[in-house]
Structures are given as C-alpha cells and as structure tokens.
Amino acid sequence: MKLKKVIRIRSVLLAKTGLRIGMSRDQMAIGDLDNPVVRNPLTDEPYIPGSSLKGKLRYLLEWSLGGDYILKAKDKHVYASPDPKDPVARIFGLAPENDEKSLAVARERGPTRLLVRDAYLTEDAKEALERTSARGGLYTEIKQEVFIPRLGGNANPRTTERVPAGARFKVEMTYRVLDDLDEEYFGKYLLRALELLELDGLGGHISRGYGQVYFLHPERLAEDQEGWPLRERLKVEEVVL
C-alpha cells in the first residue's frame, strides 16, 4: 500500500438559508443567547468545523446506502464494517476494535481517505456581514422563535443565533488515493455525499428551513453557476506524488 496522489477539492459554500452550527455551553449568564453558534475563539467569527461537515457527509452517505449502516449501528456508534473495501470506512475512517481480526481489517483498509478542513468566512462575506452587528450579533443574526406547549402552556420565547442567508465559507478537502478502488470511490461515493448535502442541509433546525447550502466554484462568478452540475462547481486538483 502506497499513497499515489492527493485530490484536493476547493469550493465556496453558500448558505442559501440561515445556517446554525451550535456550540455547547456549560454556563449561561443573564441576557445570554439560548442557542449561540460555534465561533473561532481567536477572532470571534462563526465558522464551520470540519468535523461537522465531514460528519454530515458520512451520515447522508450511510443513510443512502442503508442496510447494515443503519441496522447495525450501536447507540451513538457507527457501524464497523468487517469488509476492508467498505466505502464508508475507507473514505471517512473507522477506529478498529482492539482485537486481532479488527486490527487485520484496519491494516488492509489503510488510513482515512478524506480530510476536511475547518471552513471560515470569505473576505467579501465578512464585509457584507459587518452590518449585522447593528442587529445584535457579530457576523450573525439573532432570530426570535416561540415554543408553544401543546397542553395549555404559555408561549415561551427563545433566541437563536445563526449565520444569515448569503454568507459564504471557504471549503477545502483532500482525498488520499492509494489504489484504483479509491479512484472509483471518489466519484461514486464522495461526490454523491456532497450532492446529498445540497439536497438535505447542514447544521441544526433543517426541518424548519435552516441550513440549505450550495457549493460554488471559487474562481467563477456565482451568478452564472445556478443549476450547474456539482462537479463543475468544484475546483478539483490532483497532486501526483
């Protein structure tokens, strides 16, 4: 087994609707938001963690394949395929169980093929979002929602922070190619997962309209790309080693 080349994917992720990737909060002060978004601690800017993007791609691919990926998943743990050619385990990685059989499969399967970087706001998006600070958020909007208990309770307001529709993030992924099967899986499964992401969504509250995303080629006019096939909207470069 040898690393033959790396395929680098670059794109701009456009939030077509408000995007919310939340953060956990151990303590909450009076006046704080109920549901803040995750932020870069150095710049205080919202961003998309690579783990969130990669995890959603894996989730969608597993559901599209069905079968053991769904039926044999245990609690919060993913399905551990015993097949070294399993596409999900190859592309997204899998921690093996600590037994000889699992370790042998992991050695034959090799390393995780897909690496997903954290995605930060583009410079033009930051400039466009500066004015949102006047409405209470830094590069974000504060959305007021109301929760209504079904059995006679009073309406309970809650505040949710999200990145406004129109925001753009720089996306970069790299895909390791070790053999011909990795070449096949790139088009057959990874691009499929990206297409599914556009059909589904990213982050929280998708069923309520949040999180619709669209990939754009970083070097072409955004206005021209509506309706283009996904492959034409990604900048794909091969680095042969």
PDB file of C-alpha atoms in Angstrom:
ATOM      1  CA  MET A   1       0.000   0.000   0.000  1.00  0.00           C
ATOM      2  CA  LYS A   2       1.362   3.382  -1.026  1.00  0.00           C
ATOM      3  CA  LEU A   3      -0.011   6.917  -1.292  1.00  0.00           C
ATOM      4  CA  LYS A   4      -0.218   7.580  -5.059  1.00  0.00           C
ATOM      5  CA  LYS A   5      -1.758  11.038  -5.171  1.00  0.00           C
ATOM      6  CA  VAL A   6      -3.950  13.510  -3.338  1.00  0.00           C
ATOM      7  CA  ILE A   7      -7.097  15.010  -4.793  1.00  0.00           C
ATOM      8  CA  ARG A   8      -7.758  18.487  -3.454  1.00  0.00           C
ATOM      9  CA  ILE A   9     -11.283  19.909  -3.554  1.00  0.00           C
ATOM     10  CA  ARG A  10     -11.823  23.627  -3.094  1.00  0.00           C
ATOM     11  CA  SER A  11     -15.131  25.405  -3.168  1.00  0.00           C
ATOM     12  CA  VAL A  12     -17.159  28.181  -1.607  1.00  0.00           C
ATOM     13  CA  LEU A  13     -20.097  27.049   0.474  1.00  0.00           C
ATOM     14  CA  LEU A  14     -23.027  29.431   0.112  1.00  0.00           C
ATOM     15  CA  ALA A  15     -25.618  29.477   2.891  1.00  0.00           C
ATOM     16  CA  LYS A  16     -28.872  29.755   0.954  1.00  0.00           C
ATOM     17  CA  THR A  17     -30.833  29.939   4.198  1.00  0.00           C
ATOM     18  CA  GLY A  18     -29.783  30.797   7.742  1.00  0.00           C
ATOM     19  CA  LEU A  19     -27.065  28.427   8.931  1.00  0.00           C
ATOM     20  CA  ARG A  20     -26.760  27.329  12.513  1.00  0.00           C
ATOM     21  CA  ILE A  21     -23.992  25.117  13.870  1.00  0.00           C
ATOM     22  CA  GLY A  22     -24.363  25.345  17.611  1.00  0.00           C
ATOM     23  CA  MET A  23     -21.896  25.138  20.445  1.00  0.00           C
ATOM     24  CA  SER A  24     -22.327  23.673  23.894  1.00  0.00           C
ATOM     25  CA  ARG A  25     -22.365  25.999  26.842  1.00  0.00           C
ATOM     26  CA  ASP A  26     -21.507  24.983  30.388  1.00  0.00           C
ATOM     27  CA  GLN A  27     -22.541  28.262  31.995  1.00  0.00           C
ATOM     28  CA  MET A  28     -25.055  30.848  30.920  1.00  0.00           C
ATOM     29  CA  ALA A  29     -25.290  34.437  32.139  1.00  0.00           C
ATOM     30  CA  ILE A  30     -28.414  36.603  32.318  1.00  0.00           C
ATOM     31  CA  GLY A  31     -29.106  38.066  28.873  1.00  0.00           C
ATOM     32  CA  ASP A  32     -27.099  35.433  27.005  1.00  0.00           C
ATOM     33  CA  LEU A  33     -28.464  33.804  23.877  1.00  0.00           C
ATOM     34  CA  ASP A  34     -30.260  30.499  24.305  1.00  0.00           C
ATOM     35  CA  ASN A  35     -28.580  28.937  21.289  1.00  0.00           C
ATOM     36  CA  PRO A  36     -25.267  30.513  20.198  1.00  0.00           C
ATOM     37  CA  VAL A  37     -23.312  29.393  17.126  1.00  0.00           C
ATOM     38  CA  VAL A  38     -19.811  27.991  17.256  1.00  0.00           C
ATOM     39  CA  ARG A  39     -17.095  30.661  16.902  1.00  0.00           C
ATOM     40  CA  ASN A  40     -13.367  30.869  16.396  1.00  0.00           C
ATOM     41  CA  PRO A  41     -12.018  31.791  19.863  1.00  0.00           C
ATOM     42  CA  LEU A  42      -9.246  33.948  18.352  1.00  0.00           C
ATOM     43  CA  THR A  43     -11.380  36.063  16.004  1.00  0.00           C
ATOM     44  CA  ASP A  44     -14.888  35.518  17.409  1.00  0.00           C
ATOM     45  CA  GLU A  45     -16.086  34.797  13.873  1.00  0.00           C
ATOM     46  CA  PRO A  46     -18.551  31.983  13.186  1.00  0.00           C
ATOM     47  CA  TYR A  47     -17.120  29.109  11.188  1.00  0.00           C
ATOM     48  CA  ILE A  48     -17.993  25.584  10.063  1.00  0.00           C
ATOM     49  CA  PRO A  49     -15.943  22.937  11.898  1.00  0.00           C
ATOM     50  CA  GLY A  50     -14.527  20.314   9.567  1.00  0.00           C
ATOM     51  CA  SER A  51     -15.933  17.669  11.899  1.00  0.00           C
ATOM     52  CA  SER A  52     -19.478  18.999  11.368  1.00  0.00           C
ATOM     53  CA  LEU A  53     -19.139  18.961   7.590  1.00  0.00           C
ATOM     54  CA  LYS A  54     -17.459  15.563   7.458  1.00  0.00           C
ATOM     55  CA  GLY A  55     -19.896  14.032   9.921  1.00  0.00           C
ATOM     56  CA  LYS A  56     -22.914  15.187   7.931  1.00  0.00           C
ATOM     57  CA  LEU A  57     -21.441  13.828   4.686  1.00  0.00           C
ATOM     58  CA  ARG A  58     -20.896  10.466   6.342  1.00  0.00           C
ATOM     59  CA  TYR A  59     -24.374  10.441   7.854  1.00  0.00           C
ATOM     60  CA  LEU A  60     -26.026  11.137   4.488  1.00  0.00           C
ATOM     61  CA  LEU A  61     -23.942   8.539   2.647  1.00  0.00           C
ATOM     62  CA  GLU A  62     -24.747   5.895   5.266  1.00  0.00           C
ATOM     63  CA  TRP A  63     -28.467   6.593   5.016  1.00  0.00           C
ATOM     64  CA  SER A  64     -28.314   6.470   1.220  1.00  0.00           C
ATOM     65  CA  LEU A  65     -26.622   3.061   1.379  1.00  0.00           C
ATOM     66  CA  GLY A  66     -28.900   1.804   4.155  1.00  0.00           C
ATOM     67  CA  GLY A  67     -28.739  -1.786   5.366  1.00  0.00           C
ATOM     68  CA  ASP A  68     -26.036  -2.558   7.910  1.00  0.00           C
ATOM     69  CA  TYR A  69     -25.014   1.095   8.225  1.00  0.00           C
ATOM     70  CA  ILE A  70     -28.344   1.820   9.850  1.00  0.00           C
ATOM     71  CA  LEU A  71     -29.454  -1.523  11.265  1.00  0.00           C
ATOM     72  CA  LYS A  72     -26.196  -2.481  12.944  1.00  0.00           C
ATOM     73  CA  ALA A  73     -25.161   0.890  14.344  1.00  0.00           C
ATOM     74  CA  LYS A  74     -24.943   0.674  18.133  1.00  0.00           C
ATOM     75  CA  ASP A  75     -26.295   3.557  20.158  1.00  0.00           C
ATOM     76  CA  LYS A  76     -24.261   6.579  19.046  1.00  0.00           C
ATOM     77  CA  HIS A  77     -21.535   4.489  17.425  1.00  0.00           C
ATOM     78  CA  VAL A  78     -21.269   3.962  13.691  1.00  0.00           C
ATOM     79  CA  TYR A  79     -21.402   0.558  12.061  1.00  0.00           C
ATOM     80  CA  ALA A  80     -17.959  -1.076  11.980  1.00  0.00           C
ATOM     81  CA  SER A  81     -17.822  -2.987   8.701  1.00  0.00           C
ATOM     82  CA  PRO A  82     -15.629  -6.122   8.629  1.00  0.00           C
ATOM     83  CA  ASP A  83     -15.012  -5.526   4.904  1.00  0.00           C
ATOM     84  CA  PRO A  84     -11.694  -3.707   4.185  1.00  0.00           C
ATOM     85  CA  LYS A  85     -13.254  -2.426   0.942  1.00  0.00           C
ATOM     86  CA  ASP A  86     -16.218  -0.863   2.715  1.00  0.00           C
ATOM     87  CA  PRO A  87     -16.612   2.602   1.097  1.00  0.00           C
ATOM     88  CA  VAL A  88     -17.752   4.478   4.200  1.00  0.00           C
ATOM     89  CA  ALA A  89     -14.963   3.133   6.409  1.00  0.00           C
ATOM     90  CA  ARG A  90     -12.369   3.779   3.697  1.00  0.00           C
ATOM     91  CA  ILE A  91     -13.447   7.337   2.948  1.00  0.00           C
ATOM     92  CA  PHE A  92     -14.378   8.565   6.412  1.00  0.00           C
ATOM     93  CA  GLY A  93     -12.239   6.337   8.648  1.00  0.00           C
ATOM     94  CA  LEU A  94     -13.078   3.921  11.398  1.00  0.00           C
ATOM     95  CA  ALA A  95     -11.474   3.217  14.758  1.00  0.00           C
ATOM     96  CA  PRO A  96     -10.967  -0.581  14.950  1.00  0.00           C
ATOM     97  CA  GLU A  97     -11.923  -2.692  17.875  1.00  0.00           C
ATOM     98  CA  ASN A  98      -8.952  -3.913  19.901  1.00  0.00           C
ATOM     99  CA  ASP A  99      -8.908  -7.482  18.647  1.00  0.00           C
ATOM    100  CA  GLU A 100      -6.759  -9.228  16.075  1.00  0.00           C
ATOM    101  CA  LYS A 101      -9.488  -9.629  13.458  1.00  0.00           C
ATOM    102  CA  SER A 102     -10.478  -5.946  13.531  1.00  0.00           C
ATOM    103  CA  LEU A 103      -6.868  -4.808  13.521  1.00  0.00           C
ATOM    104  CA  ALA A 104      -6.143  -7.019  10.491  1.00  0.00           C
ATOM    105  CA  VAL A 105      -9.071  -5.433   8.610  1.00  0.00           C
ATOM    106  CA  ALA A 106      -7.873  -1.948   9.587  1.00  0.00           C
ATOM    107  CA  ARG A 107      -4.359  -2.699   8.336  1.00  0.00           C
ATOM    108  CA  GLU A 108      -5.699  -3.932   4.995  1.00  0.00           C
ATOM    109  CA  ARG A 109      -8.117  -0.978   4.684  1.00  0.00           C
ATOM    110  CA  GLY A 110      -5.422   1.613   5.351  1.00  0.00           C
ATOM    111  CA  PRO A 111      -5.765   5.211   6.558  1.00  0.00           C
ATOM    112  CA  THR A 112      -8.771   7.535   6.342  1.00  0.00           C
ATOM    113  CA  ARG A 113      -9.002   8.888   2.812  1.00  0.00           C
ATOM    114  CA  LEU A 114     -10.953  12.131   3.373  1.00  0.00           C
ATOM    115  CA  LEU A 115      -9.663  15.136   5.324  1.00  0.00           C
ATOM    116  CA  VAL A 116     -11.997  18.110   5.787  1.00  0.00           C
ATOM    117  CA  ARG A 117     -10.609  21.492   6.912  1.00  0.00           C
ATOM    118  CA  ASP A 118     -12.479  23.952   9.084  1.00  0.00           C
ATOM    119  CA  ALA A 119     -14.326  26.402   6.804  1.00  0.00           C
ATOM    120  CA  TYR A 120     -14.004  30.128   7.526  1.00  0.00           C
ATOM    121  CA  LEU A 121     -15.868  33.122   6.150  1.00  0.00           C
ATOM    122  CA  THR A 122     -14.628  34.572   2.864  1.00  0.00           C
ATOM    123  CA  GLU A 123     -13.332  38.134   2.995  1.00  0.00           C
ATOM    124  CA  ASP A 124     -16.248  39.507   0.968  1.00  0.00           C
ATOM    125  CA  ALA A 125     -18.699  37.670   3.227  1.00  0.00           C
ATOM    126  CA  LYS A 126     -17.158  39.263   6.315  1.00  0.00           C
ATOM    127  CA  GLU A 127     -17.503  42.709   4.763  1.00  0.00           C
ATOM    128  CA  ALA A 128     -21.129  42.056   3.857  1.00  0.00           C
ATOM    129  CA  LEU A 129     -21.885  40.739   7.343  1.00  0.00           C
ATOM    130  CA  GLU A 130     -20.341  43.688   9.197  1.00  0.00           C
ATOM    131  CA  ARG A 131     -23.685  45.462   9.205  1.00  0.00           C
ATOM    132  CA  THR A 132     -25.376  42.596  11.051  1.00  0.00           C
ATOM    133  CA  SER A 133     -23.576  43.706  14.232  1.00  0.00           C
ATOM    134  CA  ALA A 134     -26.082  46.581  14.400  1.00  0.00           C
ATOM    135  CA  ARG A 135     -28.798  43.960  14.913  1.00  0.00           C
ATOM    136  CA  GLY A 136     -27.133  42.336  17.887  1.00  0.00           C
ATOM    137  CA  GLY A 137     -24.778  39.709  16.513  1.00  0.00           C
ATOM    138  CA  LEU A 138     -21.201  39.763  15.245  1.00  0.00           C
ATOM    139  CA  TYR A 139     -21.436  38.375  11.678  1.00  0.00           C
ATOM    140  CA  THR A 140     -24.723  36.727  12.671  1.00  0.00           C
ATOM    141  CA  GLU A 141     -28.414  37.397  13.090  1.00  0.00           C
ATOM    142  CA  ILE A 142     -30.468  36.790  16.217  1.00  0.00           C
ATOM    143  CA  LYS A 143     -33.691  35.010  15.364  1.00  0.00           C
ATOM    144  CA  GLN A 144     -36.607  35.123  17.775  1.00  0.00           C
ATOM    145  CA  GLU A 145     -38.679  31.962  17.948  1.00  0.00           C
ATOM    146  CA  VAL A 146     -41.565  30.882  20.124  1.00  0.00           C
ATOM    147  CA  PHE A 147     -42.109  27.453  21.618  1.00  0.00           C
ATOM    148  CA  ILE A 148     -45.778  26.688  22.347  1.00  0.00           C
ATOM    149  CA  PRO A 149     -46.547  23.744  24.684  1.00  0.00           C
ATOM    150  CA  ARG A 150     -49.389  21.678  23.258  1.00  0.00           C
ATOM    151  CA  LEU A 151     -51.297  21.258  26.548  1.00  0.00           C
ATOM    152  CA  GLY A 152     -52.335  24.673  27.706  1.00  0.00           C
ATOM    153  CA  GLY A 153     -48.942  26.228  28.367  1.00  0.00           C
ATOM    154  CA  ASN A 154     -47.971  29.785  27.652  1.00  0.00           C
ATOM    155  CA  ALA A 155     -45.803  30.629  24.664  1.00  0.00           C
ATOM    156  CA  ASN A 156     -42.111  30.583  25.562  1.00  0.00           C
ATOM    157  CA  PRO A 157     -39.834  32.849  23.502  1.00  0.00           C
ATOM    158  CA  ARG A 158     -36.300  31.761  22.732  1.00  0.00           C
ATOM    159  CA  THR A 159     -33.428  33.368  20.873  1.00  0.00           C
ATOM    160  CA  THR A 160     -31.409  31.521  18.279  1.00  0.00           C
ATOM    161  CA  GLU A 161     -28.226  32.772  16.671  1.00  0.00           C
ATOM    162  CA  ARG A 162     -27.455  31.830  13.080  1.00  0.00           C
ATOM    163  CA  VAL A 163     -25.318  32.957  10.169  1.00  0.00           C
ATOM    164  CA  PRO A 164     -27.584  34.849   7.736  1.00  0.00           C
ATOM    165  CA  ALA A 165     -28.516  33.563   4.308  1.00  0.00           C
ATOM    166  CA  GLY A 166     -25.978  34.700   1.729  1.00  0.00           C
ATOM    167  CA  ALA A 167     -22.900  34.082   3.881  1.00  0.00           C
ATOM    168  CA  ARG A 168     -20.028  32.248   2.191  1.00  0.00           C
ATOM    169  CA  PHE A 169     -17.345  29.979   3.613  1.00  0.00           C
ATOM    170  CA  LYS A 170     -14.077  28.742   2.090  1.00  0.00           C
ATOM    171  CA  VAL A 171     -14.182  24.948   1.895  1.00  0.00           C
ATOM    172  CA  GLU A 172     -11.186  22.698   1.366  1.00  0.00           C
ATOM    173  CA  MET A 173     -10.986  18.919   1.461  1.00  0.00           C
ATOM    174  CA  THR A 174      -8.240  16.494   0.488  1.00  0.00           C
ATOM    175  CA  TYR A 175      -8.756  12.902  -0.571  1.00  0.00           C
ATOM    176  CA  ARG A 176      -5.948  10.346  -0.422  1.00  0.00           C
ATOM    177  CA  VAL A 177      -5.686   7.891  -3.306  1.00  0.00           C
ATOM    178  CA  LEU A 178      -3.846   4.685  -2.520  1.00  0.00           C
ATOM    179  CA  ASP A 179      -5.246   2.393  -5.205  1.00  0.00           C
ATOM    180  CA  ASP A 180      -7.714   2.140  -8.095  1.00  0.00           C
ATOM    181  CA  LEU A 181     -10.616   1.490  -5.724  1.00  0.00           C
ATOM    182  CA  ASP A 182     -10.066   4.907  -4.112  1.00  0.00           C
ATOM    183  CA  GLU A 183     -10.307   6.480  -7.583  1.00  0.00           C
ATOM    184  CA  GLU A 184     -13.645   4.739  -8.124  1.00  0.00           C
ATOM    185  CA  TYR A 185     -14.980   5.663  -4.687  1.00  0.00           C
ATOM    186  CA  PHE A 186     -14.189   9.363  -5.161  1.00  0.00           C
ATOM    187  CA  GLY A 187     -16.760   9.793  -7.906  1.00  0.00           C
ATOM    188  CA  LYS A 188     -19.149   7.106  -6.793  1.00  0.00           C
ATOM    189  CA  TYR A 189     -19.450   7.967  -3.106  1.00  0.00           C
ATOM    190  CA  LEU A 190     -17.766  11.229  -2.090  1.00  0.00           C
ATOM    191  CA  LEU A 191     -19.322  13.357  -4.828  1.00  0.00           C
ATOM    192  CA  ARG A 192     -22.611  11.622  -4.131  1.00  0.00           C
ATOM    193  CA  ALA A 193     -22.389  12.638  -0.467  1.00  0.00           C
ATOM    194  CA  LEU A 194     -21.765  16.252  -1.482  1.00  0.00           C
ATOM    195  CA  GLU A 195     -24.810  16.173  -3.748  1.00  0.00           C
ATOM    196  CA  LEU A 196     -26.891  14.761  -0.906  1.00  0.00           C
ATOM    197  CA  LEU A 197     -25.730  17.597   1.348  1.00  0.00           C
ATOM    198  CA  GLU A 198     -27.173  20.147  -1.059  1.00  0.00           C
ATOM    199  CA  LEU A 199     -30.455  18.238  -1.114  1.00  0.00           C
ATOM    200  CA  ASP A 200     -30.557  17.921   2.683  1.00  0.00           C
ATOM    201  CA  GLY A 201     -28.774  20.582   4.692  1.00  0.00           C
ATOM    202  CA  LEU A 202     -26.068  21.393   7.214  1.00  0.00           C
ATOM    203  CA  GLY A 203     -26.288  22.253  10.896  1.00  0.00           C
ATOM    204  CA  GLY A 204     -29.376  22.401  13.081  1.00  0.00           C
ATOM    205  CA  HIS A 205     -33.073  23.079  12.513  1.00  0.00           C
ATOM    206  CA  ILE A 206     -33.008  21.920   8.876  1.00  0.00           C
ATOM    207  CA  SER A 207     -36.641  20.828   9.040  1.00  0.00           C
ATOM    208  CA  ARG A 208     -37.529  24.428   9.957  1.00  0.00           C
ATOM    209  CA  GLY A 209     -35.804  25.951   6.957  1.00  0.00           C
ATOM    210  CA  TYR A 210     -32.253  26.384   8.221  1.00  0.00           C
ATOM    211  CA  GLY A 211     -29.082  25.019   6.656  1.00  0.00           C
ATOM    212  CA  GLN A 212     -29.683  24.887   2.887  1.00  0.00           C
ATOM    213  CA  VAL A 213     -26.256  25.088   1.270  1.00  0.00           C
ATOM    214  CA  TYR A 214     -24.876  25.288  -2.273  1.00  0.00           C
ATOM    215  CA  PHE A 215     -21.313  24.792  -3.463  1.00  0.00           C
ATOM    216  CA  LEU A 216     -19.747  27.365  -5.776  1.00  0.00           C
ATOM    217  CA  HIS A 217     -16.568  27.288  -7.845  1.00  0.00           C
ATOM    218  CA  PRO A 218     -14.203  29.716  -6.074  1.00  0.00           C
ATOM    219  CA  GLU A 219     -12.908  31.293  -9.282  1.00  0.00           C
ATOM    220  CA  ARG A 220     -16.116  31.750 -11.267  1.00  0.00           C
ATOM    221  CA  LEU A 221     -18.982  34.174 -10.993  1.00  0.00           C
ATOM    222  CA  ALA A 222     -21.559  32.946  -8.530  1.00  0.00           C
ATOM    223  CA  GLU A 223     -24.445  34.316 -10.597  1.00  0.00           C
ATOM    224  CA  ASP A 224     -23.535  32.062 -13.527  1.00  0.00           C
ATOM    225  CA  GLN A 225     -23.415  28.822 -11.542  1.00  0.00           C
ATOM    226  CA  GLU A 226     -27.032  28.296 -10.559  1.00  0.00           C
ATOM    227  CA  GLY A 227     -28.135  24.938 -11.953  1.00  0.00           C
ATOM    228  CA  TRP A 228     -24.647  23.742 -12.891  1.00  0.00           C
ATOM    229  CA  PRO A 229     -23.802  20.099 -12.074  1.00  0.00           C
ATOM    230  CA  LEU A 230     -21.934  19.794  -8.777  1.00  0.00           C
ATOM    231  CA  ARG A 231     -18.695  18.565 -10.393  1.00  0.00           C
ATOM    232  CA  GLU A 232     -18.461  21.769 -12.435  1.00  0.00           C
ATOM    233  CA  ARG A 233     -18.880  23.881  -9.312  1.00  0.00           C
ATOM    234  CA  LEU A 234     -15.948  22.303  -7.502  1.00  0.00           C
ATOM    235  CA  LYS A 235     -12.295  23.091  -8.117  1.00  0.00           C
ATOM    236  CA  VAL A 236     -10.705  19.632  -8.216  1.00  0.00           C
ATOM    237  CA  GLU A 237      -6.922  19.336  -8.484  1.00  0.00           C
ATOM    238  CA  GLU A 238      -4.818  16.199  -8.487  1.00  0.00           C
ATOM    239  CA  VAL A 239      -1.396  16.266  -6.796  1.00  0.00           C
ATOM    240  CA  VAL A 240       0.599  13.261  -8.018  1.00  0.00           C
ATOM    241  CA  LEU A 241       3.313  12.206  -5.579  1.00  0.00           C
TER     242      LEU A 241
END
